[in-house]
């Protein structure tokens, strides 16, 4: 039985294709299928009988057709449904018309159009009225000829029906059957709309209207009505013209609506006045006046309901639904949108039903039900295709269906349906429709960042509009081109595009178009940071809008003015707030409450920038009051959220929470579950920002329960978990629960098929792992997000995922992997408009190169980032790019460039005024640049040690104020270096001691080692006593020995520390410093260090061929263990610190016999034993080639001697064994000089 409805539908399709025999067979099969079931589907059984009757009518078998029609009528009456009687009565009436020769062509035309019983009722009603007029037959013949020229079968069918009904005698069987059918149709609200012109009423059955041909026809009707003096026809012609103009451009100012409404009200035509109010509601809604639109639409709906006009009532309800949606009243919007199409399908009013379905699809898309929206949109498109409205089908595909696909993140599918819509409109030679299709397709390309195809399409739109003289669409095209040029960071081309639109508007003398072009130009100047020009153009636009009485335009100009003034600082923001308040008063005086409230919201934003939070709160409260009185839910909520921000800025957290709770209560009173869930999420965010993570988690739970009451998984719940829940758990120091919550968000997104959301949740998981110090899990999550987006083919989002992975590698101190991930991101960020994201990735790449001591790569990446920043603007981003460049130059050793770059960035950072740490790090790198310049023995201001010291002090003040032990260590290390260069040896020693102790408390071997080498350098420049009367931080004894002895002790400490952590570069640096001390002693006093002191020397021949030479980089010699201040955006765990006194004992290496002997008084010291390293011969004797082969395999995974083969797994030795082997190899041993 489930196939019966499909068979009935197939029968109707075959009849339209002029195959009545096959249609009859299908209908009979449908009837058999229904009757083979339980017999409960009376509607399908009646439809099958009516289809059989229609097939017999097509084959001119009247008796059989009559039997089937009367059988269907009997079943309908038995079922007690008058709606089911209608198609049966129509079938019976068609049987009666078969007896008239003139009716045959009319029936064929109806069959070819596939007209339903409701549409046929409208045609018969109009044709019956037209047939009563004198000369109806002649007029019908002219109409038929015109319809055939235009290939309009609906108008042809109407003309044929006029002729046929003119031949039907009154009171006869055919007339009676027709009257019975029309009476039933009228009872069920299927009206022709007698006040409309017949041609216009018929067009509404199968066409969306709005074409140039429609406008020409309405203009001809208007002129004819004026000549005839028929004011009612004149009013309806005006109304039809207004409707066509609104279809072409919904935001157009259409004075014909008000004129038609006034005339129809004066004439007392209730139906016509309701139709005029409906058009007025559509116009107001398109121009941002939802409150007024809702009022007009409700009035129209009430009148249509009173007149029992089902189609009119449904159209008014659809407008009400859109108005509710614009007002933020989601439950009402969904409810009205669902009820609007009800009953229209049963009555066969397909075109009206499709319109209602399209509105419902738009509402579903707005509330996030994309699958439902897509299903309803495709259903509407199918109905329009069935009715023959190719233009309507095209617009359905372009708008509702494409919008649903975009909401599902399926832009490729959206582009395919848009392309199909464009082909339909071009086939129909509909120029306005083609323009709309090109603009919609361009918007789809822009939704995924494809600016090149978007620009081509928009330029084509501008050319078409220029040729057709459509100035408003031409200006709109130039405006969008300018916006795209701004996205591509092509400021000059953006200005040229906006000026082209302005020039076109001025040539056409269109004040409205000129005002809109000026707004576009002001926006371009604002993007260029040319605030003076932006203010001027916005002021000119505001003046034009004021002359036109366009208050929404005035508001847009005010918004640009406030933004431009706010960008000029606190004083400008205060002026903007005052101007916005004055504008709000003017709007209230003019009676436009909505514009007044929106102007107050502009004042709130400006006051917040001016740090006048009391005024911001007052303006937000006033705006909320206005919106509440208007019943504007969306505006009321927006104003309350602005009030929350203002109260938070004032430090009144209790009031902020109270206002956020008020928003939740507002949605709860309206039974808006989705709105309540979203508001509860916002409340959780407010609690979190107020420092109450437990309360935030409580609200997260409440919001989740609300989301779960909705149908299916919700993307809002996923965003709640990843954005708020994860942060709240981390604030409570509960990383496991934070990770679990992020994984829940990932699962929800997977169920929704939202790959972008899934990747975002994975990235949130990576950030949590970074915050708890689990870099392995963080890297795994980052790689998973890359894999998810690679399958989605979303370049920009995939690039962001690669960037996150690069930053994880950066924190893990894996420069090569970070560079590779950044390079993959850069290959995906090639399109214009990707400049901002590209700059961020280039910065990360520069940091990675610098970390890997590859200065050329770091400088190249940073210079490209700086060039992009200079081209696109953005002072903060330029400052950070310059910071990365300065760090790379420091690694290279180009100290003069380091200072210049750092000073430029520092000036920008000081202008911004809100980046103290950025300023500190820039001062730090500048100081190192000056120190490096001084160490090169250069002359000039850049090499002035006092200037370096001053800069170092400024940096250290901020770094030390953070309390971060590592930053303190780095600051003190820098100060020690600067004091040493300036000759302040004593102060340098004290600062160096603090640096050493700070590194020791972090158990940072590199920091301790380089700190010890710094101490050695300080000792070499000191007098014979270093810090007399104090205990050394290298030994427990008071330092009373010569400076060279202290230097040697520090170097030995450094060497031992570096050897423990496996830092070969540090060991080499220590050995080199020992060699320098040895050379210094030999040159000054002829004495030397004891023979057993380690010294740099060539490796023995057995290993010298394979062992790479260790180089000490000048960069590390300058900055020591300083870590690059990479800007990753991650919150990293605080490093574990230990008590300095206890740590000094733990960290100090076990004293060898050499150190114990060194620390004894020189008079009592015994002869120091020599080490095996003192003689190359002894090294060769103690060196075991096989053992070294296995040690190398253990330490690096490389086989030293290929001839020995790969060691067995059990041969690979533990790290403890390796260390003990090295200790034994290096153990002191008394040997005789050879």
PDB file of C-alpha atoms in Angstrom, residues 319-461:
ATOM      1  CA  UNK A 319       5.850  37.312   7.008  1.00  0.00           C
ATOM      2  CA  UNK A 320       4.905  37.158  10.701  1.00  0.00           C
ATOM      3  CA  UNK A 321       7.292  34.225  11.141  1.00  0.00           C
ATOM      4  CA  UNK A 322      10.175  36.151   9.587  1.00  0.00           C
ATOM      5  CA  UNK A 323       9.357  39.195  11.726  1.00  0.00           C
ATOM      6  CA  UNK A 324       9.336  37.085  14.891  1.00  0.00           C
ATOM      7  CA  UNK A 325      12.688  35.657  13.844  1.00  0.00           C
ATOM      8  CA  UNK A 326      14.151  39.145  13.331  1.00  0.00           C
ATOM      9  CA  UNK A 327      12.871  40.109  16.781  1.00  0.00           C
ATOM     10  CA  UNK A 328      14.567  37.096  18.349  1.00  0.00           C
ATOM     11  CA  UNK A 329      11.262  35.414  19.191  1.00  0.00           C
ATOM     12  CA  UNK A 330      12.240  31.930  18.072  1.00  0.00           C
ATOM     13  CA  UNK A 331       9.342  29.836  19.464  1.00  0.00           C
ATOM     14  CA  UNK A 332       6.784  32.111  17.796  1.00  0.00           C
ATOM     15  CA  UNK A 333       8.743  32.090  14.558  1.00  0.00           C
ATOM     16  CA  UNK A 334       8.941  28.297  14.438  1.00  0.00           C
ATOM     17  CA  UNK A 335       5.307  27.874  15.427  1.00  0.00           C
ATOM     18  CA  UNK A 336       3.966  30.290  12.823  1.00  0.00           C
ATOM     19  CA  UNK A 337       6.317  29.009  10.104  1.00  0.00           C
ATOM     20  CA  UNK A 338       5.105  25.445  10.739  1.00  0.00           C
ATOM     21  CA  UNK A 339       1.409  26.366  10.571  1.00  0.00           C
ATOM     22  CA  UNK A 340       1.671  28.610   7.492  1.00  0.00           C
ATOM     23  CA  UNK A 341       1.870  25.784   4.889  1.00  0.00           C
ATOM     24  CA  UNK A 342      -0.812  23.676   6.605  1.00  0.00           C
ATOM     25  CA  UNK A 343      -3.892  23.172   4.498  1.00  0.00           C
ATOM     26  CA  UNK A 344      -2.378  24.658   1.333  1.00  0.00           C
ATOM     27  CA  UNK A 345      -1.122  21.303   0.042  1.00  0.00           C
ATOM     28  CA  UNK A 346      -4.506  19.685   0.728  1.00  0.00           C
ATOM     29  CA  UNK A 347      -6.172  22.441  -1.273  1.00  0.00           C
ATOM     30  CA  UNK A 348      -3.729  22.084  -4.130  1.00  0.00           C
ATOM     31  CA  UNK A 349      -2.404  25.671  -3.893  1.00  0.00           C
ATOM     32  CA  UNK A 350       1.103  24.597  -4.774  1.00  0.00           C
ATOM     33  CA  UNK A 351       2.710  27.986  -5.402  1.00  0.00           C
ATOM     34  CA  UNK A 352       1.447  29.417  -2.090  1.00  0.00           C
ATOM     35  CA  UNK A 353       2.485  26.228  -0.297  1.00  0.00           C
ATOM     36  CA  UNK A 354       5.997  26.464  -1.776  1.00  0.00           C
ATOM     37  CA  UNK A 355       6.332  30.065  -0.591  1.00  0.00           C
ATOM     38  CA  UNK A 356       5.357  29.065   2.933  1.00  0.00           C
ATOM     39  CA  UNK A 357       7.787  26.135   2.837  1.00  0.00           C
ATOM     40  CA  UNK A 358      10.633  28.436   1.801  1.00  0.00           C
ATOM     41  CA  UNK A 359       9.956  30.695   4.769  1.00  0.00           C
ATOM     42  CA  UNK A 360       9.867  27.669   7.070  1.00  0.00           C
ATOM     43  CA  UNK A 361      13.218  26.523   5.648  1.00  0.00           C
ATOM     44  CA  UNK A 362      14.719  29.930   6.353  1.00  0.00           C
ATOM     45  CA  UNK A 363      13.461  29.826   9.945  1.00  0.00           C
ATOM     46  CA  UNK A 364      14.840  26.324  10.512  1.00  0.00           C
ATOM     47  CA  UNK A 365      18.230  27.429   9.182  1.00  0.00           C
ATOM     48  CA  UNK A 366      18.265  30.390  11.548  1.00  0.00           C
ATOM     49  CA  UNK A 367      17.640  28.185  14.589  1.00  0.00           C
ATOM     50  CA  UNK A 368      20.322  25.690  13.577  1.00  0.00           C
ATOM     51  CA  UNK A 369      18.146  22.840  12.285  1.00  0.00           C
ATOM     52  CA  UNK A 370      20.014  22.580   8.999  1.00  0.00           C
ATOM     53  CA  UNK A 371      18.868  19.079   8.028  1.00  0.00           C
ATOM     54  CA  UNK A 372      15.238  20.029   8.438  1.00  0.00           C
ATOM     55  CA  UNK A 373      15.818  23.292   6.598  1.00  0.00           C
ATOM     56  CA  UNK A 374      17.441  21.452   3.699  1.00  0.00           C
ATOM     57  CA  UNK A 375      14.638  18.921   3.488  1.00  0.00           C
ATOM     58  CA  UNK A 376      11.913  21.588   3.469  1.00  0.00           C
ATOM     59  CA  UNK A 377      13.845  23.766   0.999  1.00  0.00           C
ATOM     60  CA  UNK A 378      14.281  20.890  -1.455  1.00  0.00           C
ATOM     61  CA  UNK A 379      10.599  20.035  -1.068  1.00  0.00           C
ATOM     62  CA  UNK A 380       9.668  23.617  -1.942  1.00  0.00           C
ATOM     63  CA  UNK A 381      11.989  23.584  -4.961  1.00  0.00           C
ATOM     64  CA  UNK A 382      10.355  20.352  -6.161  1.00  0.00           C
ATOM     65  CA  UNK A 383       6.891  21.887  -5.825  1.00  0.00           C
ATOM     66  CA  UNK A 384       7.965  24.938  -7.815  1.00  0.00           C
ATOM     67  CA  UNK A 385       9.454  22.735 -10.506  1.00  0.00           C
ATOM     68  CA  UNK A 386       6.194  20.799 -10.644  1.00  0.00           C
ATOM     69  CA  UNK A 387       4.149  23.966 -11.016  1.00  0.00           C
ATOM     70  CA  UNK A 388       6.444  25.183 -13.788  1.00  0.00           C
ATOM     71  CA  UNK A 389       7.973  28.123 -11.932  1.00  0.00           C
ATOM     72  CA  UNK A 390      11.605  27.795 -13.001  1.00  0.00           C
ATOM     73  CA  UNK A 391      12.470  31.227 -11.569  1.00  0.00           C
ATOM     74  CA  UNK A 392      10.982  30.335  -8.220  1.00  0.00           C
ATOM     75  CA  UNK A 393      12.833  27.014  -8.242  1.00  0.00           C
ATOM     76  CA  UNK A 394      16.081  28.852  -9.021  1.00  0.00           C
ATOM     77  CA  UNK A 395      15.608  31.279  -6.139  1.00  0.00           C
ATOM     78  CA  UNK A 396      14.761  28.418  -3.787  1.00  0.00           C
ATOM     79  CA  UNK A 397      18.001  26.677  -4.731  1.00  0.00           C
ATOM     80  CA  UNK A 398      20.029  29.887  -4.498  1.00  0.00           C
ATOM     81  CA  UNK A 399      18.694  31.014  -1.166  1.00  0.00           C
ATOM     82  CA  UNK A 400      17.119  28.474   1.142  1.00  0.00           C
ATOM     83  CA  UNK A 401      18.768  25.254  -0.123  1.00  0.00           C
ATOM     84  CA  UNK A 402      22.216  26.826  -0.491  1.00  0.00           C
ATOM     85  CA  UNK A 403      21.879  28.461   2.935  1.00  0.00           C
ATOM     86  CA  UNK A 404      21.125  25.098   4.524  1.00  0.00           C
ATOM     87  CA  UNK A 405      24.158  23.531   2.857  1.00  0.00           C
ATOM     88  CA  UNK A 406      26.357  26.358   4.100  1.00  0.00           C
ATOM     89  CA  UNK A 407      24.992  25.815   7.605  1.00  0.00           C
ATOM     90  CA  UNK A 408      26.025  22.170   7.252  1.00  0.00           C
ATOM     91  CA  UNK A 409      29.530  23.323   6.208  1.00  0.00           C
ATOM     92  CA  UNK A 410      28.996  21.802   2.735  1.00  0.00           C
ATOM     93  CA  UNK A 411      29.938  24.751   0.568  1.00  0.00           C
ATOM     94  CA  UNK A 412      30.679  22.580  -2.470  1.00  0.00           C
ATOM     95  CA  UNK A 413      27.104  21.303  -2.452  1.00  0.00           C
ATOM     96  CA  UNK A 414      25.852  24.854  -2.019  1.00  0.00           C
ATOM     97  CA  UNK A 415      27.844  25.966  -5.056  1.00  0.00           C
ATOM     98  CA  UNK A 416      26.406  23.124  -7.129  1.00  0.00           C
ATOM     99  CA  UNK A 417      22.791  24.063  -6.386  1.00  0.00           C
ATOM    100  CA  UNK A 418      23.618  27.745  -6.936  1.00  0.00           C
ATOM    101  CA  UNK A 419      25.048  26.865 -10.336  1.00  0.00           C
ATOM    102  CA  UNK A 420      21.837  24.997 -11.163  1.00  0.00           C
ATOM    103  CA  UNK A 421      19.789  28.011 -10.116  1.00  0.00           C
ATOM    104  CA  UNK A 422      21.909  30.324 -12.264  1.00  0.00           C
ATOM    105  CA  UNK A 423      21.372  28.082 -15.297  1.00  0.00           C
ATOM    106  CA  UNK A 424      17.601  28.150 -14.772  1.00  0.00           C
ATOM    107  CA  UNK A 425      17.534  31.940 -14.576  1.00  0.00           C
ATOM    108  CA  UNK A 426      19.694  32.361 -17.655  1.00  0.00           C
ATOM    109  CA  UNK A 427      17.448  29.952 -19.539  1.00  0.00           C
ATOM    110  CA  UNK A 428      14.465  32.098 -18.504  1.00  0.00           C
ATOM    111  CA  UNK A 429      16.341  35.248 -19.673  1.00  0.00           C
ATOM    112  CA  UNK A 430      15.660  36.803 -16.284  1.00  0.00           C
ATOM    113  CA  UNK A 431      18.267  39.550 -15.915  1.00  0.00           C
ATOM    114  CA  UNK A 432      17.381  40.617 -12.328  1.00  0.00           C
ATOM    115  CA  UNK A 433      17.336  36.981 -11.322  1.00  0.00           C
ATOM    116  CA  UNK A 434      20.711  36.399 -12.959  1.00  0.00           C
ATOM    117  CA  UNK A 435      22.143  39.335 -11.016  1.00  0.00           C
ATOM    118  CA  UNK A 436      20.773  37.911  -7.764  1.00  0.00           C
ATOM    119  CA  UNK A 437      22.190  34.482  -8.614  1.00  0.00           C
ATOM    120  CA  UNK A 438      25.640  35.867  -9.367  1.00  0.00           C
ATOM    121  CA  UNK A 439      25.655  37.792  -6.077  1.00  0.00           C
ATOM    122  CA  UNK A 440      24.527  34.719  -4.131  1.00  0.00           C
ATOM    123  CA  UNK A 441      27.221  32.590  -5.765  1.00  0.00           C
ATOM    124  CA  UNK A 442      29.847  35.210  -4.940  1.00  0.00           C
ATOM    125  CA  UNK A 443      28.728  35.151  -1.311  1.00  0.00           C
ATOM    126  CA  UNK A 444      29.135  31.369  -1.254  1.00  0.00           C
ATOM    127  CA  UNK A 445      32.704  31.669  -2.529  1.00  0.00           C
ATOM    128  CA  UNK A 446      33.416  34.310   0.098  1.00  0.00           C
ATOM    129  CA  UNK A 447      32.044  32.064   2.851  1.00  0.00           C
ATOM    130  CA  UNK A 448      35.090  29.856   2.400  1.00  0.00           C
ATOM    131  CA  UNK A 449      37.554  32.618   1.548  1.00  0.00           C
ATOM    132  CA  UNK A 450      37.717  32.211  -2.252  1.00  0.00           C
ATOM    133  CA  UNK A 451      38.023  35.860  -3.183  1.00  0.00           C
ATOM    134  CA  UNK A 452      39.213  35.436  -6.780  1.00  0.00           C
ATOM    135  CA  UNK A 453      36.036  33.800  -8.169  1.00  0.00           C
ATOM    136  CA  UNK A 454      33.944  36.098  -5.983  1.00  0.00           C
ATOM    137  CA  UNK A 455      35.580  39.180  -7.514  1.00  0.00           C
ATOM    138  CA  UNK A 456      35.019  37.896 -11.043  1.00  0.00           C
ATOM    139  CA  UNK A 457      31.330  37.301 -10.356  1.00  0.00           C
ATOM    140  CA  UNK A 458      30.871  40.663  -8.642  1.00  0.00           C
ATOM    141  CA  UNK A 459      32.542  42.490 -11.512  1.00  0.00           C
ATOM    142  CA  UNK A 460      30.176  40.705 -13.883  1.00  0.00           C
ATOM    143  CA  UNK A 461      27.256  41.883 -11.724  1.00  0.00           C
TER     144      UNK A 461
END
